[in-house]
mmCIF file with all atom_site columns, C-alpha atoms in Angstrom:
data_model
loop_
_atom_site.group_PDB
_atom_site.id
_atom_site.type_symbol
_atom_site.label_atom_id
_atom_site.label_alt_id
_atom_site.label_comp_id
_atom_site.label_asym_id
_atom_site.label_entity_id
_atom_site.label_seq_id
_atom_site.pdbx_PDB_ins_code
_atom_site.Cartn_x
_atom_site.Cartn_y
_atom_site.Cartn_z
_atom_site.occupancy
_atom_site.B_iso_or_equiv
_atom_site.pdbx_formal_charge
_atom_site.auth_seq_id
_atom_site.auth_comp_id
_atom_site.auth_asym_id
_atom_site.auth_atom_id
_atom_site.pdbx_PDB_model_num
ATOM 1   C CA . MET T 1 1   ? 0.000   0.000  0.000   1.00 50.00 ? 31  MET T CA 1
ATOM 2   C CA . HIS T 1 2   ? 1.177   3.513  -0.834  1.00 52.00 ? 32  HIS T CA 1
ATOM 3   C CA . PRO T 1 3   ? 2.157   5.458  2.338   1.00 51.00 ? 33  PRO T CA 1
ATOM 4   C CA . ASP T 1 4   ? -0.479  8.161  1.677   1.00 61.00 ? 34  ASP T CA 1
ATOM 5   C CA . SER T 1 5   ? -3.293  5.671  1.118   1.00 52.00 ? 35  SER T CA 1
ATOM 6   C CA . VAL T 1 6   ? -6.057  5.421  3.696   1.00 53.00 ? 36  VAL T CA 1
ATOM 7   C CA . PRO T 1 7   ? -5.939  2.328  5.887   1.00 52.00 ? 37  PRO T CA 1
ATOM 8   C CA . THR T 1 8   ? -8.749  -0.029 4.956   1.00 56.00 ? 38  THR T CA 1
ATOM 9   C CA . ARG T 1 9   ? -9.377  -3.756 5.133   1.00 53.00 ? 39  ARG T CA 1
ATOM 10  C CA . GLY T 1 10  ? -10.550 -3.512 1.521   1.00 54.00 ? 40  GLY T CA 1
ATOM 11  C CA . ARG T 1 11  ? -8.164  -3.915 -1.381  1.00 54.00 ? 41  ARG T CA 1
ATOM 12  C CA . THR T 1 12  ? -6.489  -0.819 -2.724  1.00 55.00 ? 42  THR T CA 1
ATOM 13  C CA . LEU T 1 13  ? -5.107  -0.818 -6.232  1.00 57.00 ? 43  LEU T CA 1
ATOM 14  C CA . ASP T 1 14  ? -2.127  1.474  -5.738  1.00 55.00 ? 44  ASP T CA 1
ATOM 15  C CA . TYR T 1 15  ? 0.044   -1.017 -7.626  1.00 49.00 ? 45  TYR T CA 1
ATOM 16  C CA . GLY T 1 16  ? -2.279  -0.907 -10.648 1.00 58.00 ? 46  GLY T CA 1
ATOM 17  C CA . ALA T 1 17  ? -2.638  2.875  -10.859 1.00 55.00 ? 47  ALA T CA 1
ATOM 18  C CA . PRO T 1 18  ? 0.045   3.404  -13.552 1.00 56.00 ? 48  PRO T CA 1
ATOM 19  C CA . VAL T 1 19  ? -1.664  0.981  -15.980 1.00 51.00 ? 49  VAL T CA 1
ATOM 20  C CA . TYR T 1 20  ? -5.291  1.359  -14.853 1.00 54.00 ? 50  TYR T CA 1
ATOM 21  C CA . ASP T 1 21  ? -6.325  3.700  -17.679 1.00 57.00 ? 51  ASP T CA 1
ATOM 22  C CA . MET T 1 22  ? -5.010  1.224  -20.250 1.00 54.00 ? 52  MET T CA 1
ATOM 23  C CA . LEU T 1 23  ? -6.495  -1.895 -18.645 1.00 60.00 ? 53  LEU T CA 1
ATOM 24  C CA . GLU T 1 24  ? -9.916  -0.647 -17.521 1.00 64.00 ? 54  GLU T CA 1
ATOM 25  C CA . PRO T 1 25  ? -11.324 -0.200 -21.071 1.00 59.00 ? 55  PRO T CA 1
ATOM 26  C CA . LEU T 1 26  ? -9.989  -3.627 -22.063 1.00 51.00 ? 56  LEU T CA 1
ATOM 27  C CA . LEU T 1 27  ? -11.469 -5.328 -19.016 1.00 58.00 ? 57  LEU T CA 1
ATOM 28  C CA . MET T 1 28  ? -14.790 -3.622 -19.750 1.00 56.00 ? 58  MET T CA 1
ATOM 29  C CA . LEU T 1 29  ? -14.662 -5.050 -23.308 1.00 60.00 ? 59  LEU T CA 1
ATOM 30  C CA . GLY T 1 30  ? -15.007 -1.610 -24.873 1.00 65.00 ? 60  GLY T CA 1
ATOM 31  C CA . LYS T 1 31  ? -18.169 -0.808 -22.886 1.00 74.00 ? 61  LYS T CA 1
ATOM 32  C CA . LEU T 1 32  ? -16.672 1.654  -20.376 1.00 68.00 ? 62  LEU T CA 1
ATOM 33  C CA . SER T 1 33  ? -17.940 4.831  -22.064 1.00 78.00 ? 63  SER T CA 1
ATOM 34  C CA . ALA T 1 34  ? -21.412 3.373  -22.589 1.00 84.00 ? 64  ALA T CA 1
ATOM 35  C CA . ASN T 1 35  ? -21.538 2.224  -18.953 1.00 83.00 ? 65  ASN T CA 1
ATOM 36  C CA . ASN T 1 36  ? -20.518 5.669  -17.713 1.00 83.00 ? 66  ASN T CA 1
ATOM 37  C CA . ARG T 1 37  ? -23.114 7.307  -19.985 1.00 92.00 ? 67  ARG T CA 1
ATOM 38  C CA . ARG T 1 38  ? -25.883 5.081  -18.552 1.00 93.00 ? 68  ARG T CA 1
ATOM 39  C CA . ILE T 1 39  ? -24.865 6.008  -15.013 1.00 93.00 ? 69  ILE T CA 1
ATOM 40  C CA . ILE T 1 40  ? -24.912 9.715  -15.888 1.00 96.00 ? 70  ILE T CA 1
ATOM 41  C CA . ASP T 1 41  ? -28.314 9.384  -17.573 1.00 95.00 ? 71  ASP T CA 1
ATOM 42  C CA . VAL T 1 42  ? -29.813 7.748  -14.466 1.00 94.00 ? 72  VAL T CA 1
ATOM 43  C CA . LEU T 1 43  ? -28.530 10.615 -12.304 1.00 96.00 ? 73  LEU T CA 1
ATOM 44  C CA . ALA T 1 44  ? -30.627 13.212 -14.204 1.00 95.00 ? 74  ALA T CA 1
ATOM 45  C CA . LEU T 1 45  ? -28.037 15.807 -13.208 1.00 97.00 ? 75  LEU T CA 1
ATOM 46  C CA . GLN T 1 46  ? -28.709 19.463 -12.636 1.00 97.00 ? 76  GLN T CA 1
ATOM 47  C CA . LYS T 1 47  ? -25.832 21.962 -12.931 1.00 98.00 ? 77  LYS T CA 1
ATOM 48  C CA . GLN T 1 48  ? -25.735 22.617 -9.170  1.00 98.00 ? 78  GLN T CA 1
ATOM 49  C CA . HIS T 1 49  ? -25.686 18.985 -8.032  1.00 98.00 ? 79  HIS T CA 1
ATOM 50  C CA . ARG T 1 50  ? -22.983 17.648 -5.741  1.00 98.00 ? 80  ARG T CA 1
ATOM 51  C CA . VAL T 1 51  ? -22.070 14.066 -6.644  1.00 98.00 ? 81  VAL T CA 1
ATOM 52  C CA . LEU T 1 52  ? -19.816 11.654 -4.748  1.00 98.00 ? 82  LEU T CA 1
ATOM 53  C CA . ASP T 1 53  ? -18.091 8.816  -6.637  1.00 97.00 ? 83  ASP T CA 1
ATOM 54  C CA . LEU T 1 54  ? -17.003 5.968  -4.343  1.00 97.00 ? 84  LEU T CA 1
ATOM 55  C CA . GLY T 1 55  ? -13.859 4.077  -5.368  1.00 91.00 ? 85  GLY T CA 1
ATOM 56  C CA . CYS T 1 56  ? -13.267 6.411  -8.309  1.00 94.00 ? 86  CYS T CA 1
ATOM 57  C CA . GLY T 1 57  ? -9.948  4.908  -9.435  1.00 89.00 ? 87  GLY T CA 1
ATOM 58  C CA . THR T 1 58  ? -8.330  7.312  -11.883 1.00 89.00 ? 88  THR T CA 1
ATOM 59  C CA . GLY T 1 59  ? -11.513 9.370  -12.150 1.00 94.00 ? 89  GLY T CA 1
ATOM 60  C CA . THR T 1 60  ? -12.935 8.636  -15.585 1.00 92.00 ? 90  THR T CA 1
ATOM 61  C CA . LEU T 1 61  ? -16.563 8.521  -14.394 1.00 96.00 ? 91  LEU T CA 1
ATOM 62  C CA . THR T 1 62  ? -16.041 11.346 -11.906 1.00 97.00 ? 92  THR T CA 1
ATOM 63  C CA . ARG T 1 63  ? -14.766 13.662 -14.643 1.00 97.00 ? 93  ARG T CA 1
ATOM 64  C CA . ALA T 1 64  ? -17.597 12.710 -17.000 1.00 96.00 ? 94  ALA T CA 1
ATOM 65  C CA . ILE T 1 65  ? -20.040 13.671 -14.227 1.00 98.00 ? 95  ILE T CA 1
ATOM 66  C CA . GLY T 1 66  ? -18.120 16.872 -13.458 1.00 98.00 ? 96  GLY T CA 1
ATOM 67  C CA . ASP T 1 67  ? -18.351 17.890 -17.111 1.00 97.00 ? 97  ASP T CA 1
ATOM 68  C CA . GLN T 1 68  ? -22.149 18.024 -16.666 1.00 97.00 ? 98  GLN T CA 1
ATOM 69  C CA . LEU T 1 69  ? -21.935 20.338 -13.628 1.00 98.00 ? 99  LEU T CA 1
ATOM 70  C CA . ASP T 1 70  ? -21.294 24.040 -13.080 1.00 98.00 ? 100 ASP T CA 1
ATOM 71  C CA . ALA T 1 71  ? -18.903 24.971 -10.277 1.00 98.00 ? 101 ALA T CA 1
ATOM 72  C CA . ALA T 1 72  ? -20.187 28.574 -10.228 1.00 98.00 ? 102 ALA T CA 1
ATOM 73  C CA . SER T 1 73  ? -23.654 27.186 -9.369  1.00 98.00 ? 103 SER T CA 1
ATOM 74  C CA . GLY T 1 74  ? -22.231 24.940 -6.633  1.00 98.00 ? 104 GLY T CA 1
ATOM 75  C CA . GLY T 1 75  ? -21.993 21.844 -8.798  1.00 98.00 ? 105 GLY T CA 1
ATOM 76  C CA . MET T 1 76  ? -19.183 19.428 -8.067  1.00 98.00 ? 106 MET T CA 1
ATOM 77  C CA . ALA T 1 77  ? -18.186 15.833 -8.701  1.00 98.00 ? 107 ALA T CA 1
ATOM 78  C CA . LEU T 1 78  ? -15.966 14.470 -5.937  1.00 98.00 ? 108 LEU T CA 1
ATOM 79  C CA . GLY T 1 79  ? -14.141 11.197 -6.471  1.00 98.00 ? 109 GLY T CA 1
ATOM 80  C CA . ILE T 1 80  ? -12.746 9.302  -3.507  1.00 97.00 ? 110 ILE T CA 1
ATOM 81  C CA . ASP T 1 81  ? -10.493 6.281  -3.379  1.00 94.00 ? 111 ASP T CA 1
ATOM 82  C CA . ALA T 1 82  ? -8.462  4.748  -0.562  1.00 91.00 ? 112 ALA T CA 1
ATOM 83  C CA . ALA T 1 83  ? -5.535  4.323  -2.980  1.00 89.00 ? 113 ALA T CA 1
ATOM 84  C CA . ALA T 1 84  ? -3.464  7.508  -2.979  1.00 91.00 ? 114 ALA T CA 1
ATOM 85  C CA . ALA T 1 85  ? -1.764  6.500  -6.247  1.00 90.00 ? 115 ALA T CA 1
ATOM 86  C CA . MET T 1 86  ? -5.167  6.421  -7.971  1.00 88.00 ? 116 MET T CA 1
ATOM 87  C CA . ILE T 1 87  ? -6.083  9.839  -6.577  1.00 95.00 ? 117 ILE T CA 1
ATOM 88  C CA . ARG T 1 88  ? -2.748  11.308 -7.652  1.00 93.00 ? 118 ARG T CA 1
ATOM 89  C CA . ILE T 1 89  ? -3.337  10.174 -11.244 1.00 92.00 ? 119 ILE T CA 1
ATOM 90  C CA . ALA T 1 90  ? -6.990  11.244 -11.208 1.00 95.00 ? 120 ALA T CA 1
ATOM 91  C CA . THR T 1 91  ? -6.060  14.714 -9.964  1.00 96.00 ? 121 THR T CA 1
ATOM 92  C CA . LYS T 1 92  ? -3.294  15.114 -12.530 1.00 94.00 ? 122 LYS T CA 1
ATOM 93  C CA . LYS T 1 93  ? -5.338  13.879 -15.503 1.00 91.00 ? 123 LYS T CA 1
ATOM 94  C CA . ARG T 1 94  ? -8.934  14.779 -14.710 1.00 93.00 ? 124 ARG T CA 1
ATOM 95  C CA . ALA T 1 95  ? -9.380  17.486 -12.061 1.00 97.00 ? 125 ALA T CA 1
ATOM 96  C CA . SER T 1 96  ? -11.318 20.585 -13.116 1.00 97.00 ? 126 SER T CA 1
ATOM 97  C CA . THR T 1 97  ? -13.270 23.393 -11.496 1.00 97.00 ? 127 THR T CA 1
ATOM 98  C CA . ALA T 1 98  ? -16.263 21.040 -11.107 1.00 98.00 ? 128 ALA T CA 1
ATOM 99  C CA . CYS T 1 99  ? -14.288 17.827 -10.497 1.00 98.00 ? 129 CYS T CA 1
ATOM 100 C CA . ARG T 1 100 ? -11.904 17.050 -7.675  1.00 97.00 ? 130 ARG T CA 1
ATOM 101 C CA . PHE T 1 101 ? -10.465 14.043 -5.910  1.00 98.00 ? 131 PHE T CA 1
ATOM 102 C CA . GLU T 1 102 ? -9.604  13.055 -2.328  1.00 97.00 ? 132 GLU T CA 1
ATOM 103 C CA . VAL T 1 103 ? -8.064  10.070 -0.601  1.00 95.00 ? 133 VAL T CA 1
ATOM 104 C CA . ALA T 1 104 ? -10.785 8.537  1.581   1.00 96.00 ? 134 ALA T CA 1
ATOM 105 C CA . ALA T 1 105 ? -12.250 5.131  2.391   1.00 93.00 ? 135 ALA T CA 1
ATOM 106 C CA . ALA T 1 106 ? -15.856 4.472  1.372   1.00 94.00 ? 136 ALA T CA 1
ATOM 107 C CA . GLU T 1 107 ? -16.617 2.818  4.708   1.00 93.00 ? 137 GLU T CA 1
ATOM 108 C CA . SER T 1 108 ? -15.607 5.930  6.669   1.00 94.00 ? 138 SER T CA 1
ATOM 109 C CA . LEU T 1 109 ? -16.549 9.045  4.696   1.00 97.00 ? 139 LEU T CA 1
ATOM 110 C CA . PRO T 1 110 ? -15.287 12.365 6.106   1.00 97.00 ? 140 PRO T CA 1
ATOM 111 C CA . TYR T 1 111 ? -18.338 14.330 4.908   1.00 98.00 ? 141 TYR T CA 1
ATOM 112 C CA . ALA T 1 112 ? -21.380 15.779 6.638   1.00 98.00 ? 142 ALA T CA 1
ATOM 113 C CA . ASP T 1 113 ? -24.749 14.069 6.636   1.00 98.00 ? 143 ASP T CA 1
ATOM 114 C CA . ALA T 1 114 ? -26.931 14.867 3.597   1.00 98.00 ? 144 ALA T CA 1
ATOM 115 C CA . SER T 1 115 ? -24.108 16.706 1.800   1.00 98.00 ? 145 SER T CA 1
ATOM 116 C CA . PHE T 1 116 ? -24.513 15.134 -1.686  1.00 98.00 ? 146 PHE T CA 1
ATOM 117 C CA . ASP T 1 117 ? -27.339 15.044 -4.227  1.00 98.00 ? 147 ASP T CA 1
ATOM 118 C CA . ALA T 1 118 ? -26.130 11.727 -5.623  1.00 98.00 ? 148 ALA T CA 1
ATOM 119 C CA . VAL T 1 119 ? -23.685 8.959  -4.750  1.00 98.00 ? 149 VAL T CA 1
ATOM 120 C CA . VAL T 1 120 ? -22.357 6.655  -7.466  1.00 97.00 ? 150 VAL T CA 1
ATOM 121 C CA . SER T 1 121 ? -19.915 3.812  -7.730  1.00 93.00 ? 151 SER T CA 1
ATOM 122 C CA . SER T 1 122 ? -18.690 1.769  -10.650 1.00 89.00 ? 152 SER T CA 1
ATOM 123 C CA . LEU T 1 123 ? -16.211 -1.105 -10.557 1.00 75.00 ? 153 LEU T CA 1
ATOM 124 C CA . PHE T 1 124 ? -15.556 -0.723 -6.842  1.00 77.00 ? 154 PHE T CA 1
ATOM 125 C CA . PHE T 1 125 ? -17.754 -2.933 -4.666  1.00 71.00 ? 155 PHE T CA 1
ATOM 126 C CA . HIS T 1 126 ? -16.337 -6.233 -5.932  1.00 66.00 ? 156 HIS T CA 1
ATOM 127 C CA . HIS T 1 127 ? -13.037 -5.238 -4.286  1.00 67.00 ? 157 HIS T CA 1
ATOM 128 C CA . VAL T 1 128 ? -14.384 -5.292 -0.714  1.00 78.00 ? 158 VAL T CA 1
ATOM 129 C CA . ASP T 1 129 ? -15.803 -7.918 1.619   1.00 79.00 ? 159 ASP T CA 1
ATOM 130 C CA . ARG T 1 130 ? -19.481 -7.978 2.578   1.00 87.00 ? 160 ARG T CA 1
ATOM 131 C CA . ASP T 1 131 ? -19.085 -6.179 5.909   1.00 88.00 ? 161 ASP T CA 1
ATOM 132 C CA . LEU T 1 132 ? -17.201 -3.330 4.224   1.00 87.00 ? 162 LEU T CA 1
ATOM 133 C CA . LYS T 1 133 ? -19.835 -3.192 1.477   1.00 89.00 ? 163 LYS T CA 1
ATOM 134 C CA . GLU T 1 134 ? -22.502 -2.783 4.157   1.00 94.00 ? 164 GLU T CA 1
ATOM 135 C CA . ARG T 1 135 ? -20.526 -0.071 5.943   1.00 94.00 ? 165 ARG T CA 1
ATOM 136 C CA . ALA T 1 136 ? -19.878 1.751  2.657   1.00 93.00 ? 166 ALA T CA 1
ATOM 137 C CA . PHE T 1 137 ? -23.589 1.647  1.758   1.00 95.00 ? 167 PHE T CA 1
ATOM 138 C CA . ARG T 1 138 ? -24.519 2.995  5.210   1.00 97.00 ? 168 ARG T CA 1
ATOM 139 C CA . GLU T 1 139 ? -22.023 5.811  4.721   1.00 98.00 ? 169 GLU T CA 1
ATOM 140 C CA . ALA T 1 140 ? -23.326 6.510  1.200   1.00 97.00 ? 170 ALA T CA 1
ATOM 141 C CA . PHE T 1 141 ? -26.883 6.817  2.489   1.00 97.00 ? 171 PHE T CA 1
ATOM 142 C CA . ARG T 1 142 ? -25.698 8.974  5.403   1.00 98.00 ? 172 ARG T CA 1
ATOM 143 C CA . VAL T 1 143 ? -24.078 11.569 3.112   1.00 98.00 ? 173 VAL T CA 1
ATOM 144 C CA . LEU T 1 144 ? -26.919 11.434 0.568   1.00 98.00 ? 174 LEU T CA 1
ATOM 145 C CA . ARG T 1 145 ? -29.526 14.180 0.963   1.00 98.00 ? 175 ARG T CA 1
ATOM 146 C CA . PRO T 1 146 ? -33.162 13.098 1.400   1.00 97.00 ? 176 PRO T CA 1
ATOM 147 C CA . GLY T 1 147 ? -34.577 12.397 -2.051  1.00 96.00 ? 177 GLY T CA 1
ATOM 148 C CA . GLY T 1 148 ? -31.093 12.030 -3.533  1.00 97.00 ? 178 GLY T CA 1
ATOM 149 C CA . VAL T 1 149 ? -30.069 9.433  -6.097  1.00 95.00 ? 179 VAL T CA 1
#
């Protein structure tokens, strides 16, 4: 584990960060963009929405969401990952005024209750055991505003 990564019992993919952007599309059999588009469509985003992406990896989905938001209106996509190497790459390649990244563990989110309009996750939950999945879902619902997606 990278020294700046967040301690978690879940797997972090620090070691895979340098090749993640090459391998992810291959492992998704060319369906990554279509999958991300479907997720974005379901969100029915408004420019001012605040969206949290759990286990964001190198931030492909987070940035695609951020591109739909307006920072001047309060809109923001925030990607979190316990792997600091992933966050470093995501920040370097994909950060923008409406898209940022932080090192954090999904099972222990450092955000206030009801602080996001939507919480998403893609290609993350298969990396953690059931008890961590349950904790991460509790945390996701805690930070999701009433009526959020």
